[in-house]
C-alpha cells in the first residue's frame, strides 16, 4: 500500500502545476481573442527612444562573404536591426521590416539586418524562408550588440544622413511605428 501513497503524493504535487498551466493557456487565449480581427500582434510595438550619438563603425560580412561597412550607407536613412534566427519577436517583425523596406527603399531608406551569432548556412535558410531582400550581415562575435551597447533582441537603430543614431527600439517594431517615426526622416 505504501507505493500507492507515494503515487498519490506525486499526483498532489503535480496538481497545482497543472492548474497553473491551464490558467496560463486560458489567459493566452483571452489575450489572443482580444486582439483586433486579423491582427498578428505585430501592430503593437514600443515607441522608439529619441537618442543622439554617432553611429558606431561596424565592418561585418554579408552572406556572400563580402565585407560591408555600416558607413557605406551614409547617403541613406539607415535602420540597423539586430536579431537572431532563434528569437520569436525577431521572427515576428521580419515581415513588417521587409514590407517597409520594399515600400521605402527607393525613398532613401536602407535596412541593414545584423544576425547575432548563428552560422551562415542557418541564416541563409532563414533569409530564404522569409524572402528577405534587404542586406543581411553576419555577426558571429556580436560586435553590433556591443557597439550599440544593447544585448536585447530584437533591437533597432535609425541613423540619419549626418551619421548619428537618432532613434532606438528594443523589441519588435510595428509598421505603424516605422511610418510614424522613420518616414518623416525620408523627406518625402
mmCIF file of C-alpha atoms in Angstrom:
data_model
loop_
_atom_site.group_PDB
_atom_site.id
_atom_site.type_symbol
_atom_site.label_atom_id
_atom_site.label_comp_id
_atom_site.label_asym_id
_atom_site.label_seq_id
_atom_site.Cartn_x
_atom_site.Cartn_y
_atom_site.Cartn_z
ATOM 1 C CA UNK A 1 0.000 0.000 0.000
ATOM 2 C CA UNK A 2 2.901 2.413 0.537
ATOM 3 C CA UNK A 3 3.605 2.692 -3.167
ATOM 4 C CA UNK A 4 0.042 3.951 -3.752
ATOM 5 C CA UNK A 5 0.533 6.720 -1.166
ATOM 6 C CA UNK A 6 3.725 7.832 -2.917
ATOM 7 C CA UNK A 7 1.850 7.900 -6.213
ATOM 8 C CA UNK A 8 -0.950 9.926 -4.644
ATOM 9 C CA UNK A 9 1.554 12.386 -3.150
ATOM 10 C CA UNK A 10 3.220 12.787 -6.520
ATOM 11 C CA UNK A 11 -0.158 13.473 -8.132
ATOM 12 C CA UNK A 12 -0.999 16.015 -5.418
ATOM 13 C CA UNK A 13 2.331 17.772 -6.061
ATOM 14 C CA UNK A 14 1.627 17.932 -9.791
ATOM 15 C CA UNK A 15 -1.941 19.221 -9.479
ATOM 16 C CA UNK A 16 -1.017 22.856 -8.629
ATOM 17 C CA UNK A 17 1.315 22.990 -11.631
ATOM 18 C CA UNK A 18 -1.350 21.589 -13.926
ATOM 19 C CA UNK A 19 -3.782 24.245 -12.689
ATOM 20 C CA UNK A 20 -1.209 26.991 -13.266
ATOM 21 C CA UNK A 21 -0.593 25.677 -16.791
ATOM 22 C CA UNK A 22 -4.299 25.586 -17.595
ATOM 23 C CA UNK A 23 -4.652 29.126 -16.223
ATOM 24 C CA UNK A 24 -1.833 30.364 -18.457
ATOM 25 C CA UNK A 25 -3.375 28.721 -21.502
ATOM 26 C CA UNK A 26 -6.744 30.325 -20.777
ATOM 27 C CA UNK A 27 -5.090 33.712 -20.200
ATOM 28 C CA UNK A 28 -3.249 33.396 -23.519
ATOM 29 C CA UNK A 29 -6.461 32.530 -25.330
ATOM 30 C CA UNK A 30 -8.191 35.584 -23.828
ATOM 31 C CA UNK A 31 -5.333 37.854 -24.915
ATOM 32 C CA UNK A 32 -5.382 36.453 -28.462
ATOM 33 C CA UNK A 33 -9.175 36.827 -28.650
ATOM 34 C CA UNK A 34 -8.881 40.465 -27.524
ATOM 35 C CA UNK A 35 -6.603 41.389 -30.452
ATOM 36 C CA UNK A 36 -8.342 43.143 -33.329
ATOM 37 C CA UNK A 37 -9.591 40.822 -36.083
ATOM 38 C CA UNK A 38 -6.804 39.939 -38.492
ATOM 39 C CA UNK A 39 -4.152 41.083 -36.044
ATOM 40 C CA UNK A 40 -0.861 39.244 -35.902
ATOM 41 C CA UNK A 41 0.306 41.071 -32.819
ATOM 42 C CA UNK A 42 2.882 42.991 -34.853
ATOM 43 C CA UNK A 43 0.736 46.119 -34.660
ATOM 44 C CA UNK A 44 1.864 46.524 -31.071
ATOM 45 C CA UNK A 45 5.351 47.806 -30.531
ATOM 46 C CA UNK A 46 7.194 50.083 -28.224
ATOM 47 C CA UNK A 47 7.708 53.703 -29.157
ATOM 48 C CA UNK A 48 11.331 54.368 -30.087
ATOM 49 C CA UNK A 49 13.554 56.369 -27.798
ATOM 50 C CA UNK A 50 14.933 59.604 -29.209
ATOM 51 C CA UNK A 51 18.705 59.432 -28.937
ATOM 52 C CA UNK A 52 21.640 61.315 -30.397
ATOM 53 C CA UNK A 53 25.045 59.689 -30.677
ATOM 54 C CA UNK A 54 27.443 58.939 -33.533
ATOM 55 C CA UNK A 55 26.768 55.685 -35.353
ATOM 56 C CA UNK A 56 29.374 53.074 -34.499
ATOM 57 C CA UNK A 57 31.925 51.960 -37.051
ATOM 58 C CA UNK A 58 30.996 48.394 -37.924
ATOM 59 C CA UNK A 59 32.585 46.143 -40.502
ATOM 60 C CA UNK A 60 30.917 42.763 -40.970
ATOM 61 C CA UNK A 61 30.392 40.222 -43.751
ATOM 62 C CA UNK A 62 27.268 39.539 -45.784
ATOM 63 C CA UNK A 63 26.009 36.073 -46.731
ATOM 64 C CA UNK A 64 28.186 36.115 -49.870
ATOM 65 C CA UNK A 65 31.295 36.642 -47.760
ATOM 66 C CA UNK A 66 31.786 40.266 -48.839
ATOM 67 C CA UNK A 67 32.914 42.832 -46.302
ATOM 68 C CA UNK A 68 30.371 45.572 -45.586
ATOM 69 C CA UNK A 69 30.926 48.783 -43.635
ATOM 70 C CA UNK A 70 27.975 50.452 -41.970
ATOM 71 C CA UNK A 71 29.400 53.805 -43.064
ATOM 72 C CA UNK A 72 28.962 52.752 -46.732
ATOM 73 C CA UNK A 73 25.276 53.681 -46.338
ATOM 74 C CA UNK A 74 25.678 57.278 -45.115
ATOM 75 C CA UNK A 75 23.738 58.546 -48.155
ATOM 76 C CA UNK A 76 20.549 56.881 -46.826
ATOM 77 C CA UNK A 77 18.448 56.895 -43.691
ATOM 78 C CA UNK A 78 19.521 53.535 -42.249
ATOM 79 C CA UNK A 79 17.667 51.233 -39.895
ATOM 80 C CA UNK A 80 20.065 48.764 -38.260
ATOM 81 C CA UNK A 81 18.183 45.739 -36.942
ATOM 82 C CA UNK A 82 19.962 43.341 -34.554
ATOM 83 C CA UNK A 83 18.218 39.963 -34.478
ATOM 84 C CA UNK A 84 18.679 36.194 -34.286
ATOM 85 C CA UNK A 85 17.142 33.259 -36.132
ATOM 86 C CA UNK A 86 16.015 31.661 -32.843
ATOM 87 C CA UNK A 87 14.323 34.819 -31.467
ATOM 88 C CA UNK A 88 10.466 34.715 -31.667
ATOM 89 C CA UNK A 89 9.957 38.533 -31.606
ATOM 90 C CA UNK A 90 12.644 38.842 -34.296
ATOM 91 C CA UNK A 91 10.786 36.361 -36.485
ATOM 92 C CA UNK A 92 7.531 38.187 -35.816
ATOM 93 C CA UNK A 93 8.850 41.558 -37.010
ATOM 94 C CA UNK A 94 10.647 40.326 -40.159
ATOM 95 C CA UNK A 95 7.588 40.546 -42.468
ATOM 96 C CA UNK A 96 6.966 44.089 -41.205
ATOM 97 C CA UNK A 97 10.569 45.137 -41.796
ATOM 98 C CA UNK A 98 10.524 43.574 -45.261
ATOM 99 C CA UNK A 99 7.286 45.357 -46.184
ATOM 100 C CA UNK A 100 8.599 48.726 -45.003
ATOM 101 C CA UNK A 101 11.897 48.196 -46.831
ATOM 102 C CA UNK A 102 10.129 47.280 -50.074
ATOM 103 C CA UNK A 103 7.876 50.327 -49.823
ATOM 104 C CA UNK A 104 10.645 52.823 -48.993
ATOM 105 C CA UNK A 105 13.936 51.516 -50.441
ATOM 106 C CA UNK A 106 13.575 53.943 -53.379
ATOM 107 C CA UNK A 107 12.991 56.860 -50.979
ATOM 108 C CA UNK A 108 16.494 56.956 -49.483
ATOM 109 C CA UNK A 109 15.883 54.228 -46.912
ATOM 110 C CA UNK A 110 18.169 51.263 -46.223
ATOM 111 C CA UNK A 111 17.646 48.431 -43.798
ATOM 112 C CA UNK A 112 20.764 46.642 -42.565
ATOM 113 C CA UNK A 113 19.883 43.423 -40.788
ATOM 114 C CA UNK A 114 22.577 42.049 -38.477
ATOM 115 C CA UNK A 115 22.159 38.461 -37.291
ATOM 116 C CA UNK A 116 23.675 37.845 -33.876
ATOM 117 C CA UNK A 117 25.892 34.790 -33.946
ATOM 118 C CA UNK A 118 24.299 31.989 -35.984
ATOM 119 C CA UNK A 119 26.177 30.109 -38.741
ATOM 120 C CA UNK A 120 25.892 31.438 -42.294
ATOM 121 C CA UNK A 121 24.013 28.382 -43.561
ATOM 122 C CA UNK A 122 21.323 28.730 -40.882
ATOM 123 C CA UNK A 123 20.975 32.466 -41.548
ATOM 124 C CA UNK A 124 20.793 31.845 -45.294
ATOM 125 C CA UNK A 125 17.975 29.331 -44.777
ATOM 126 C CA UNK A 126 16.111 31.888 -42.659
ATOM 127 C CA UNK A 127 16.584 34.586 -45.316
ATOM 128 C CA UNK A 128 15.224 32.234 -47.994
ATOM 129 C CA UNK A 129 12.283 31.145 -45.833
ATOM 130 C CA UNK A 130 11.240 34.749 -45.123
ATOM 131 C CA UNK A 131 12.079 36.040 -48.619
ATOM 132 C CA UNK A 132 14.280 38.817 -47.241
ATOM 133 C CA UNK A 133 15.630 41.194 -49.879
ATOM 134 C CA UNK A 134 17.480 43.685 -47.676
ATOM 135 C CA UNK A 135 21.161 43.247 -46.757
ATOM 136 C CA UNK A 136 21.773 40.657 -44.043
ATOM 137 C CA UNK A 137 25.118 40.747 -42.253
ATOM 138 C CA UNK A 138 26.647 38.046 -40.090
ATOM 139 C CA UNK A 139 27.913 38.974 -36.644
ATOM 140 C CA UNK A 140 29.454 35.849 -35.092
ATOM 141 C CA UNK A 141 31.149 37.843 -32.318
ATOM 142 C CA UNK A 142 28.172 40.113 -31.524
ATOM 143 C CA UNK A 143 30.131 43.244 -32.428
ATOM 144 C CA UNK A 144 26.938 45.135 -33.258
ATOM 145 C CA UNK A 145 25.313 44.351 -29.918
ATOM 146 C CA UNK A 146 28.457 45.587 -28.169
ATOM 147 C CA UNK A 147 28.759 48.684 -30.376
ATOM 148 C CA UNK A 148 25.167 49.730 -29.679
ATOM 149 C CA UNK A 149 25.518 48.685 -26.021
ATOM 150 C CA UNK A 150 22.332 46.633 -26.044
ATOM 151 C CA UNK A 151 22.282 42.837 -25.958
ATOM 152 C CA UNK A 152 18.477 42.587 -26.188
ATOM 153 C CA UNK A 153 16.954 41.131 -29.342
ATOM 154 C CA UNK A 154 15.482 42.471 -31.450
ATOM 155 C CA UNK A 155 16.920 45.945 -31.186
ATOM 156 C CA UNK A 156 16.883 48.566 -33.919
ATOM 157 C CA UNK A 157 18.501 51.935 -34.535
ATOM 158 C CA UNK A 158 17.874 54.679 -37.080
ATOM 159 C CA UNK A 159 20.913 56.514 -38.415
ATOM 160 C CA UNK A 160 20.344 59.903 -40.068
ATOM 161 C CA UNK A 161 22.201 61.404 -43.035
ATOM 162 C CA UNK A 162 24.749 63.023 -40.714
ATOM 163 C CA UNK A 163 25.742 59.609 -39.329
ATOM 164 C CA UNK A 164 24.005 60.000 -35.977
ATOM 165 C CA UNK A 165 21.777 57.433 -34.308
ATOM 166 C CA UNK A 166 18.525 59.309 -33.700
ATOM 167 C CA UNK A 167 16.012 56.574 -32.769
ATOM 168 C CA UNK A 168 16.387 53.336 -30.805
ATOM 169 C CA UNK A 169 13.956 50.441 -30.282
ATOM 170 C CA UNK A 170 14.285 47.446 -28.002
ATOM 171 C CA UNK A 171 11.656 44.919 -29.038
ATOM 172 C CA UNK A 172 9.696 44.324 -32.208
ATOM 173 C CA UNK A 173 8.689 47.244 -34.407
ATOM 174 C CA UNK A 174 5.265 47.700 -35.962
ATOM 175 C CA UNK A 175 4.625 49.156 -39.397
ATOM 176 C CA UNK A 176 2.693 51.956 -37.693
ATOM 177 C CA UNK A 177 5.763 52.963 -35.656
ATOM 178 C CA UNK A 178 8.020 52.835 -38.725
ATOM 179 C CA UNK A 179 5.629 55.046 -40.679
ATOM 180 C CA UNK A 180 5.213 57.446 -37.768
ATOM 181 C CA UNK A 181 8.889 57.850 -36.835
ATOM 182 C CA UNK A 182 11.055 56.840 -39.807
ATOM 183 C CA UNK A 183 9.060 58.000 -42.834
ATOM 184 C CA UNK A 184 9.257 61.711 -41.849
ATOM 185 C CA UNK A 185 13.056 61.407 -41.866
ATOM 186 C CA UNK A 186 12.965 60.314 -45.504
ATOM 187 C CA UNK A 187 11.815 63.764 -46.579
ATOM 188 C CA UNK A 188 9.118 62.539 -48.973
#
